[in-house]
PDB file of C-alpha atoms in Angstrom:
ATOM      1  CA  UNK A 811      84.084 182.270 114.617  1.00  0.00           C
ATOM      2  CA  UNK A 812      84.816 178.493 114.538  1.00  0.00           C
ATOM      3  CA  UNK A 813      81.945 176.259 115.825  1.00  0.00           C
ATOM      4  CA  UNK A 814      84.370 174.615 118.267  1.00  0.00           C
ATOM      5  CA  UNK A 815      84.968 177.955 120.033  1.00  0.00           C
ATOM      6  CA  UNK A 816      81.257 178.552 120.115  1.00  0.00           C
ATOM      7  CA  UNK A 817      80.649 175.143 121.604  1.00  0.00           C
ATOM      8  CA  UNK A 818      83.221 175.795 124.370  1.00  0.00           C
ATOM      9  CA  UNK A 819      81.661 179.059 125.133  1.00  0.00           C
ATOM     10  CA  UNK A 820      78.265 177.354 125.634  1.00  0.00           C
ATOM     11  CA  UNK A 821      79.909 174.871 127.967  1.00  0.00           C
ATOM     12  CA  UNK A 822      79.155 175.417 131.728  1.00  0.00           C
ATOM     13  CA  UNK A 823      81.832 177.335 133.446  1.00  0.00           C
ATOM     14  CA  UNK A 824      81.358 177.178 137.182  1.00  0.00           C
ATOM     15  CA  UNK A 825      83.791 178.473 139.831  1.00  0.00           C
ATOM     16  CA  UNK A 826      84.407 175.926 142.580  1.00  0.00           C
ATOM     17  CA  UNK A 827      86.233 176.406 145.762  1.00  0.00           C
ATOM     18  CA  UNK A 828      89.244 174.137 146.575  1.00  0.00           C
ATOM     19  CA  UNK A 829      87.026 171.818 148.701  1.00  0.00           C
ATOM     20  CA  UNK A 830      84.243 171.847 146.044  1.00  0.00           C
ATOM     21  CA  UNK A 831      86.680 170.960 143.227  1.00  0.00           C
ATOM     22  CA  UNK A 832      88.009 168.131 145.252  1.00  0.00           C
ATOM     23  CA  UNK A 833      84.534 166.716 146.077  1.00  0.00           C
ATOM     24  CA  UNK A 834      83.605 167.026 142.430  1.00  0.00           C
ATOM     25  CA  UNK A 835      86.611 165.074 141.346  1.00  0.00           C
ATOM     26  CA  UNK A 836      86.249 162.315 144.017  1.00  0.00           C
ATOM     27  CA  UNK A 837      82.474 161.796 143.397  1.00  0.00           C
ATOM     28  CA  UNK A 838      82.869 161.896 139.570  1.00  0.00           C
ATOM     29  CA  UNK A 839      85.678 159.387 139.581  1.00  0.00           C
ATOM     30  CA  UNK A 840      83.844 157.141 142.084  1.00  0.00           C
ATOM     31  CA  UNK A 841      80.659 157.119 139.899  1.00  0.00           C
ATOM     32  CA  UNK A 842      82.695 156.498 136.765  1.00  0.00           C
ATOM     33  CA  UNK A 843      84.523 153.656 138.395  1.00  0.00           C
ATOM     34  CA  UNK A 844      81.184 152.014 139.396  1.00  0.00           C
ATOM     35  CA  UNK A 845      80.059 152.340 135.761  1.00  0.00           C
ATOM     36  CA  UNK A 846      83.300 150.913 134.574  1.00  0.00           C
ATOM     37  CA  UNK A 847      82.854 147.920 136.867  1.00  0.00           C
ATOM     38  CA  UNK A 848      79.223 147.348 135.616  1.00  0.00           C
ATOM     39  CA  UNK A 849      79.716 147.960 131.951  1.00  0.00           C
ATOM     40  CA  UNK A 850      83.361 147.235 131.123  1.00  0.00           C
ATOM     41  CA  UNK A 851      84.283 144.695 133.801  1.00  0.00           C
ATOM     42  CA  UNK A 852      86.675 146.976 135.765  1.00  0.00           C
ATOM     43  CA  UNK A 853      88.774 147.931 132.703  1.00  0.00           C
ATOM     44  CA  UNK A 854      91.787 149.919 133.765  1.00  0.00           C
ATOM     45  CA  UNK A 855      92.136 151.426 130.363  1.00  0.00           C
ATOM     46  CA  UNK A 856      88.612 152.906 130.403  1.00  0.00           C
ATOM     47  CA  UNK A 857      89.258 154.210 134.044  1.00  0.00           C
ATOM     48  CA  UNK A 858      92.458 155.858 133.054  1.00  0.00           C
ATOM     49  CA  UNK A 859      90.947 157.543 129.967  1.00  0.00           C
ATOM     50  CA  UNK A 860      88.019 158.918 131.942  1.00  0.00           C
ATOM     51  CA  UNK A 861      90.528 160.208 134.619  1.00  0.00           C
ATOM     52  CA  UNK A 862      92.211 162.552 132.222  1.00  0.00           C
ATOM     53  CA  UNK A 863      89.164 164.745 131.294  1.00  0.00           C
ATOM     54  CA  UNK A 864      88.031 164.815 134.889  1.00  0.00           C
ATOM     55  CA  UNK A 865      91.532 166.107 135.902  1.00  0.00           C
ATOM     56  CA  UNK A 866      91.349 168.846 133.205  1.00  0.00           C
ATOM     57  CA  UNK A 867      87.811 169.899 134.278  1.00  0.00           C
ATOM     58  CA  UNK A 868      88.874 170.112 137.883  1.00  0.00           C
ATOM     59  CA  UNK A 869      91.706 172.499 136.988  1.00  0.00           C
ATOM     60  CA  UNK A 870      89.494 174.560 134.691  1.00  0.00           C
ATOM     61  CA  UNK A 871      86.508 174.910 137.067  1.00  0.00           C
ATOM     62  CA  UNK A 872      88.348 175.713 140.295  1.00  0.00           C
ATOM     63  CA  UNK A 873      88.338 179.375 141.215  1.00  0.00           C
ATOM     64  CA  UNK A 874      91.450 181.473 140.745  1.00  0.00           C
ATOM     65  CA  UNK A 875      92.096 181.822 144.507  1.00  0.00           C
ATOM     66  CA  UNK A 876      92.255 177.984 144.875  1.00  0.00           C
ATOM     67  CA  UNK A 877      94.352 177.054 141.745  1.00  0.00           C
ATOM     68  CA  UNK A 878      96.986 175.416 143.866  1.00  0.00           C
ATOM     69  CA  UNK A 879      94.475 172.826 145.117  1.00  0.00           C
ATOM     70  CA  UNK A 880      93.809 171.382 141.670  1.00  0.00           C
ATOM     71  CA  UNK A 881      97.032 169.175 141.383  1.00  0.00           C
ATOM     72  CA  UNK A 882      96.380 168.112 145.071  1.00  0.00           C
ATOM     73  CA  UNK A 883      92.744 167.033 144.629  1.00  0.00           C
ATOM     74  CA  UNK A 884      93.222 165.020 141.484  1.00  0.00           C
ATOM     75  CA  UNK A 885      95.418 162.239 142.962  1.00  0.00           C
ATOM     76  CA  UNK A 886      93.014 161.921 145.924  1.00  0.00           C
ATOM     77  CA  UNK A 887      90.193 161.589 143.467  1.00  0.00           C
ATOM     78  CA  UNK A 888      92.033 158.845 141.540  1.00  0.00           C
ATOM     79  CA  UNK A 889      92.660 156.951 144.780  1.00  0.00           C
ATOM     80  CA  UNK A 890      88.959 157.242 145.779  1.00  0.00           C
ATOM     81  CA  UNK A 891      87.693 156.180 142.323  1.00  0.00           C
ATOM     82  CA  UNK A 892      90.042 153.226 141.866  1.00  0.00           C
ATOM     83  CA  UNK A 893      88.661 151.509 144.950  1.00  0.00           C
ATOM     84  CA  UNK A 894      85.567 149.864 143.201  1.00  0.00           C
ATOM     85  CA  UNK A 895      87.730 148.396 140.452  1.00  0.00           C
ATOM     86  CA  UNK A 896      90.796 147.490 142.529  1.00  0.00           C
ATOM     87  CA  UNK A 897      89.593 143.986 143.450  1.00  0.00           C
ATOM     88  CA  UNK A 898      91.492 142.221 146.160  1.00  0.00           C
ATOM     89  CA  UNK A 899      90.711 139.483 148.635  1.00  0.00           C
ATOM     90  CA  UNK A 900      87.915 139.596 151.226  1.00  0.00           C
ATOM     91  CA  UNK A 901      88.436 141.612 154.355  1.00  0.00           C
ATOM     92  CA  UNK A 902      89.873 144.971 154.957  1.00  0.00           C
ATOM     93  CA  UNK A 903      93.491 143.846 154.630  1.00  0.00           C
ATOM     94  CA  UNK A 904      92.852 142.268 151.195  1.00  0.00           C
ATOM     95  CA  UNK A 905      90.948 145.322 149.971  1.00  0.00           C
ATOM     96  CA  UNK A 906      93.710 147.592 151.170  1.00  0.00           C
ATOM     97  CA  UNK A 907      96.395 145.540 149.355  1.00  0.00           C
ATOM     98  CA  UNK A 908      94.307 145.526 146.221  1.00  0.00           C
ATOM     99  CA  UNK A 909      94.022 149.321 146.410  1.00  0.00           C
ATOM    100  CA  UNK A 910      97.817 149.786 146.874  1.00  0.00           C
ATOM    101  CA  UNK A 911      98.418 147.402 143.964  1.00  0.00           C
ATOM    102  CA  UNK A 912      96.115 149.222 141.715  1.00  0.00           C
ATOM    103  CA  UNK A 913      97.661 152.519 142.512  1.00  0.00           C
ATOM    104  CA  UNK A 914     101.059 151.161 141.798  1.00  0.00           C
ATOM    105  CA  UNK A 915     100.005 149.613 138.413  1.00  0.00           C
ATOM    106  CA  UNK A 916      98.062 152.580 137.224  1.00  0.00           C
ATOM    107  CA  UNK A 917     100.683 155.163 138.254  1.00  0.00           C
ATOM    108  CA  UNK A 918     101.047 156.263 134.669  1.00  0.00           C
ATOM    109  CA  UNK A 919      97.442 157.423 134.481  1.00  0.00           C
ATOM    110  CA  UNK A 920      97.782 159.070 137.898  1.00  0.00           C
ATOM    111  CA  UNK A 921     100.857 161.033 136.871  1.00  0.00           C
ATOM    112  CA  UNK A 922      99.300 161.905 133.572  1.00  0.00           C
ATOM    113  CA  UNK A 923      96.145 163.485 135.102  1.00  0.00           C
ATOM    114  CA  UNK A 924      98.161 165.204 137.790  1.00  0.00           C
ATOM    115  CA  UNK A 925     100.352 166.722 135.082  1.00  0.00           C
ATOM    116  CA  UNK A 926      97.356 167.980 133.062  1.00  0.00           C
ATOM    117  CA  UNK A 927      95.796 169.540 136.131  1.00  0.00           C
ATOM    118  CA  UNK A 928      99.101 171.144 137.097  1.00  0.00           C
ATOM    119  CA  UNK A 929      99.666 172.545 133.645  1.00  0.00           C
ATOM    120  CA  UNK A 930      96.129 173.996 133.250  1.00  0.00           C
ATOM    121  CA  UNK A 931      96.416 175.564 136.719  1.00  0.00           C
ATOM    122  CA  UNK A 932      99.809 177.043 135.936  1.00  0.00           C
ATOM    123  CA  UNK A 933      98.660 178.598 132.691  1.00  0.00           C
ATOM    124  CA  UNK A 934      95.596 180.080 134.343  1.00  0.00           C
ATOM    125  CA  UNK A 935      97.765 181.538 137.124  1.00  0.00           C
ATOM    126  CA  UNK A 936     100.253 183.075 134.553  1.00  0.00           C
ATOM    127  CA  UNK A 937      97.364 184.597 132.705  1.00  0.00           C
ATOM    128  CA  UNK A 938      95.934 186.096 135.908  1.00  0.00           C
ATOM    129  CA  UNK A 939      99.315 187.546 136.876  1.00  0.00           C
ATOM    130  CA  UNK A 940      99.758 189.008 133.389  1.00  0.00           C
ATOM    131  CA  UNK A 941      96.188 190.611 133.400  1.00  0.00           C
ATOM    132  CA  UNK A 942      96.895 192.036 136.867  1.00  0.00           C
ATOM    133  CA  UNK A 943     100.185 193.567 135.724  1.00  0.00           C
ATOM    134  CA  UNK A 944      98.601 195.110 132.674  1.00  0.00           C
ATOM    135  CA  UNK A 945      95.906 196.627 134.815  1.00  0.00           C
ATOM    136  CA  UNK A 946      98.467 198.225 137.196  1.00  0.00           C
ATOM    137  CA  UNK A 947     100.425 199.509 134.308  1.00  0.00           C
ATOM    138  CA  UNK A 948      97.304 201.064 132.746  1.00  0.00           C
ATOM    139  CA  UNK A 949      96.459 202.735 136.049  1.00  0.00           C
ATOM    140  CA  UNK A 950     100.013 204.156 136.362  1.00  0.00           C
ATOM    141  CA  UNK A 951      99.958 205.477 132.753  1.00  0.00           C
ATOM    142  CA  UNK A 952      96.718 207.297 133.440  1.00  0.00           C
ATOM    143  CA  UNK A 953      97.757 210.728 135.004  1.00  0.00           C
ATOM    144  CA  UNK A 954      94.097 211.661 135.811  1.00  0.00           C
ATOM    145  CA  UNK A 955      93.633 208.460 137.856  1.00  0.00           C
ATOM    146  CA  UNK A 956      96.983 208.925 139.511  1.00  0.00           C
ATOM    147  CA  UNK A 957      96.255 212.469 140.502  1.00  0.00           C
ATOM    148  CA  UNK A 958      92.816 211.552 141.746  1.00  0.00           C
ATOM    149  CA  UNK A 959      94.285 208.916 144.067  1.00  0.00           C
ATOM    150  CA  UNK A 960      96.924 211.349 145.241  1.00  0.00           C
ATOM    151  CA  UNK A 961      94.372 214.056 146.011  1.00  0.00           C
ATOM    152  CA  UNK A 962      92.148 211.753 147.871  1.00  0.00           C
ATOM    153  CA  UNK A 963      89.525 210.918 145.151  1.00  0.00           C
ATOM    154  CA  UNK A 964      86.790 208.262 145.228  1.00  0.00           C
ATOM    155  CA  UNK A 965      89.354 205.679 146.288  1.00  0.00           C
ATOM    156  CA  UNK A 966      90.158 207.539 149.506  1.00  0.00           C
ATOM    157  CA  UNK A 967      88.166 206.815 152.534  1.00  0.00           C
ATOM    158  CA  UNK A 968      86.391 209.611 154.543  1.00  0.00           C
ATOM    159  CA  UNK A 969      88.569 208.914 157.640  1.00  0.00           C
ATOM    160  CA  UNK A 970      91.791 209.257 155.618  1.00  0.00           C
ATOM    161  CA  UNK A 971      90.458 212.526 154.068  1.00  0.00           C
ATOM    162  CA  UNK A 972      89.581 213.877 157.576  1.00  0.00           C
ATOM    163  CA  UNK A 973      92.974 213.006 158.980  1.00  0.00           C
ATOM    164  CA  UNK A 974      94.808 214.784 156.136  1.00  0.00           C
ATOM    165  CA  UNK A 975      92.643 217.929 156.715  1.00  0.00           C
ATOM    166  CA  UNK A 976      94.387 220.606 158.788  1.00  0.00           C
ATOM    167  CA  UNK A 977      93.193 220.969 162.356  1.00  0.00           C
ATOM    168  CA  UNK A 978      90.373 223.456 162.876  1.00  0.00           C
ATOM    169  CA  UNK A 979      89.483 223.742 159.265  1.00  0.00           C
ATOM    170  CA  UNK A 980      86.006 222.797 158.184  1.00  0.00           C
ATOM    171  CA  UNK A 981      85.315 220.263 155.486  1.00  0.00           C
ATOM    172  CA  UNK A 982      84.869 221.766 152.033  1.00  0.00           C
ATOM    173  CA  UNK A 983      82.628 220.592 149.349  1.00  0.00           C
ATOM    174  CA  UNK A 984      84.341 219.079 146.376  1.00  0.00           C
ATOM    175  CA  UNK A 985      82.367 221.396 144.150  1.00  0.00           C
ATOM    176  CA  UNK A 986      83.197 224.662 145.947  1.00  0.00           C
ATOM    177  CA  UNK A 987      85.076 227.269 144.040  1.00  0.00           C
ATOM    178  CA  UNK A 988      87.778 229.812 145.142  1.00  0.00           C
ATOM    179  CA  UNK A 989      85.167 232.586 144.576  1.00  0.00           C
ATOM    180  CA  UNK A 990      82.523 231.021 146.793  1.00  0.00           C
ATOM    181  CA  UNK A 991      85.116 230.389 149.510  1.00  0.00           C
ATOM    182  CA  UNK A 992      86.182 234.176 149.368  1.00  0.00           C
ATOM    183  CA  UNK A 993      82.451 235.308 149.576  1.00  0.00           C
ATOM    184  CA  UNK A 994      81.871 232.979 152.590  1.00  0.00           C
ATOM    185  CA  UNK A 995      84.931 234.396 154.251  1.00  0.00           C
ATOM    186  CA  UNK A 996      83.729 237.987 153.634  1.00  0.00           C
ATOM    187  CA  UNK A 997      80.276 237.254 155.082  1.00  0.00           C
ATOM    188  CA  UNK A 998      81.878 235.719 158.193  1.00  0.00           C
ATOM    189  CA  UNK A 999      84.087 238.887 158.619  1.00  0.00           C
ATOM    190  CA  UNK A1000      81.096 241.211 158.154  1.00  0.00           C
ATOM    191  CA  UNK A1001      79.082 239.327 160.699  1.00  0.00           C
ATOM    192  CA  UNK A1002      81.826 239.660 163.261  1.00  0.00           C
ATOM    193  CA  UNK A1003      82.381 243.427 162.713  1.00  0.00           C
ATOM    194  CA  UNK A1004      79.343 244.721 164.606  1.00  0.00           C
ATOM    195  CA  UNK A1005      80.223 242.538 167.647  1.00  0.00           C
ATOM    196  CA  UNK A1006      83.763 244.012 167.600  1.00  0.00           C
ATOM    197  CA  UNK A1007      82.418 247.538 167.557  1.00  0.00           C
ATOM    198  CA  UNK A1008      79.974 246.805 170.386  1.00  0.00           C
ATOM    199  CA  UNK A1009      82.819 245.503 172.559  1.00  0.00           C
ATOM    200  CA  UNK A1010      84.918 248.592 171.979  1.00  0.00           C
ATOM    201  CA  UNK A1011      82.025 251.108 172.972  1.00  0.00           C
ATOM    202  CA  UNK A1012      82.692 252.538 176.431  1.00  0.00           C
TER     203      UNK A1012
END
């Protein structure tokens, strides 16, 4: 096996919720933006290059049920992270204008990261749907499993089995054989015979 594949398997593989993936992306981009401001003098190129792997990790680490949130969380994380390196004049209005200008200037990095997250999420969704379809086909091709489901096997609840049982019939053990059922019926008939004879005696 190639060493690259082994290294990827040793890589952490958490499963984050939609909110967790969004928080991860926002906090990571904000910390990276602060480091970019301290080490690289607010370099837009460094920030854009760091944004791409964060977008990919967000789409890889989100759980399958929340795959649709990955392309939504990534642009929000970009906007949160670009704030420390946006610049702008003093005051809230100046900072807001600097943020809008930075988002407009770096729209290429924003679209690139969002596209990466969307592609990874789409590929994961297609693979999940294919695996689910193969599982359903395998269950349909297995006649034993199909008959077990139809006869009320382990997948059938006790209430459903009781509802399907005829009225007045006692529950039978799944291991009971026809011979044991016939013997039990004969015993019940023999036990009722003396009582019938006693009622007929004058």
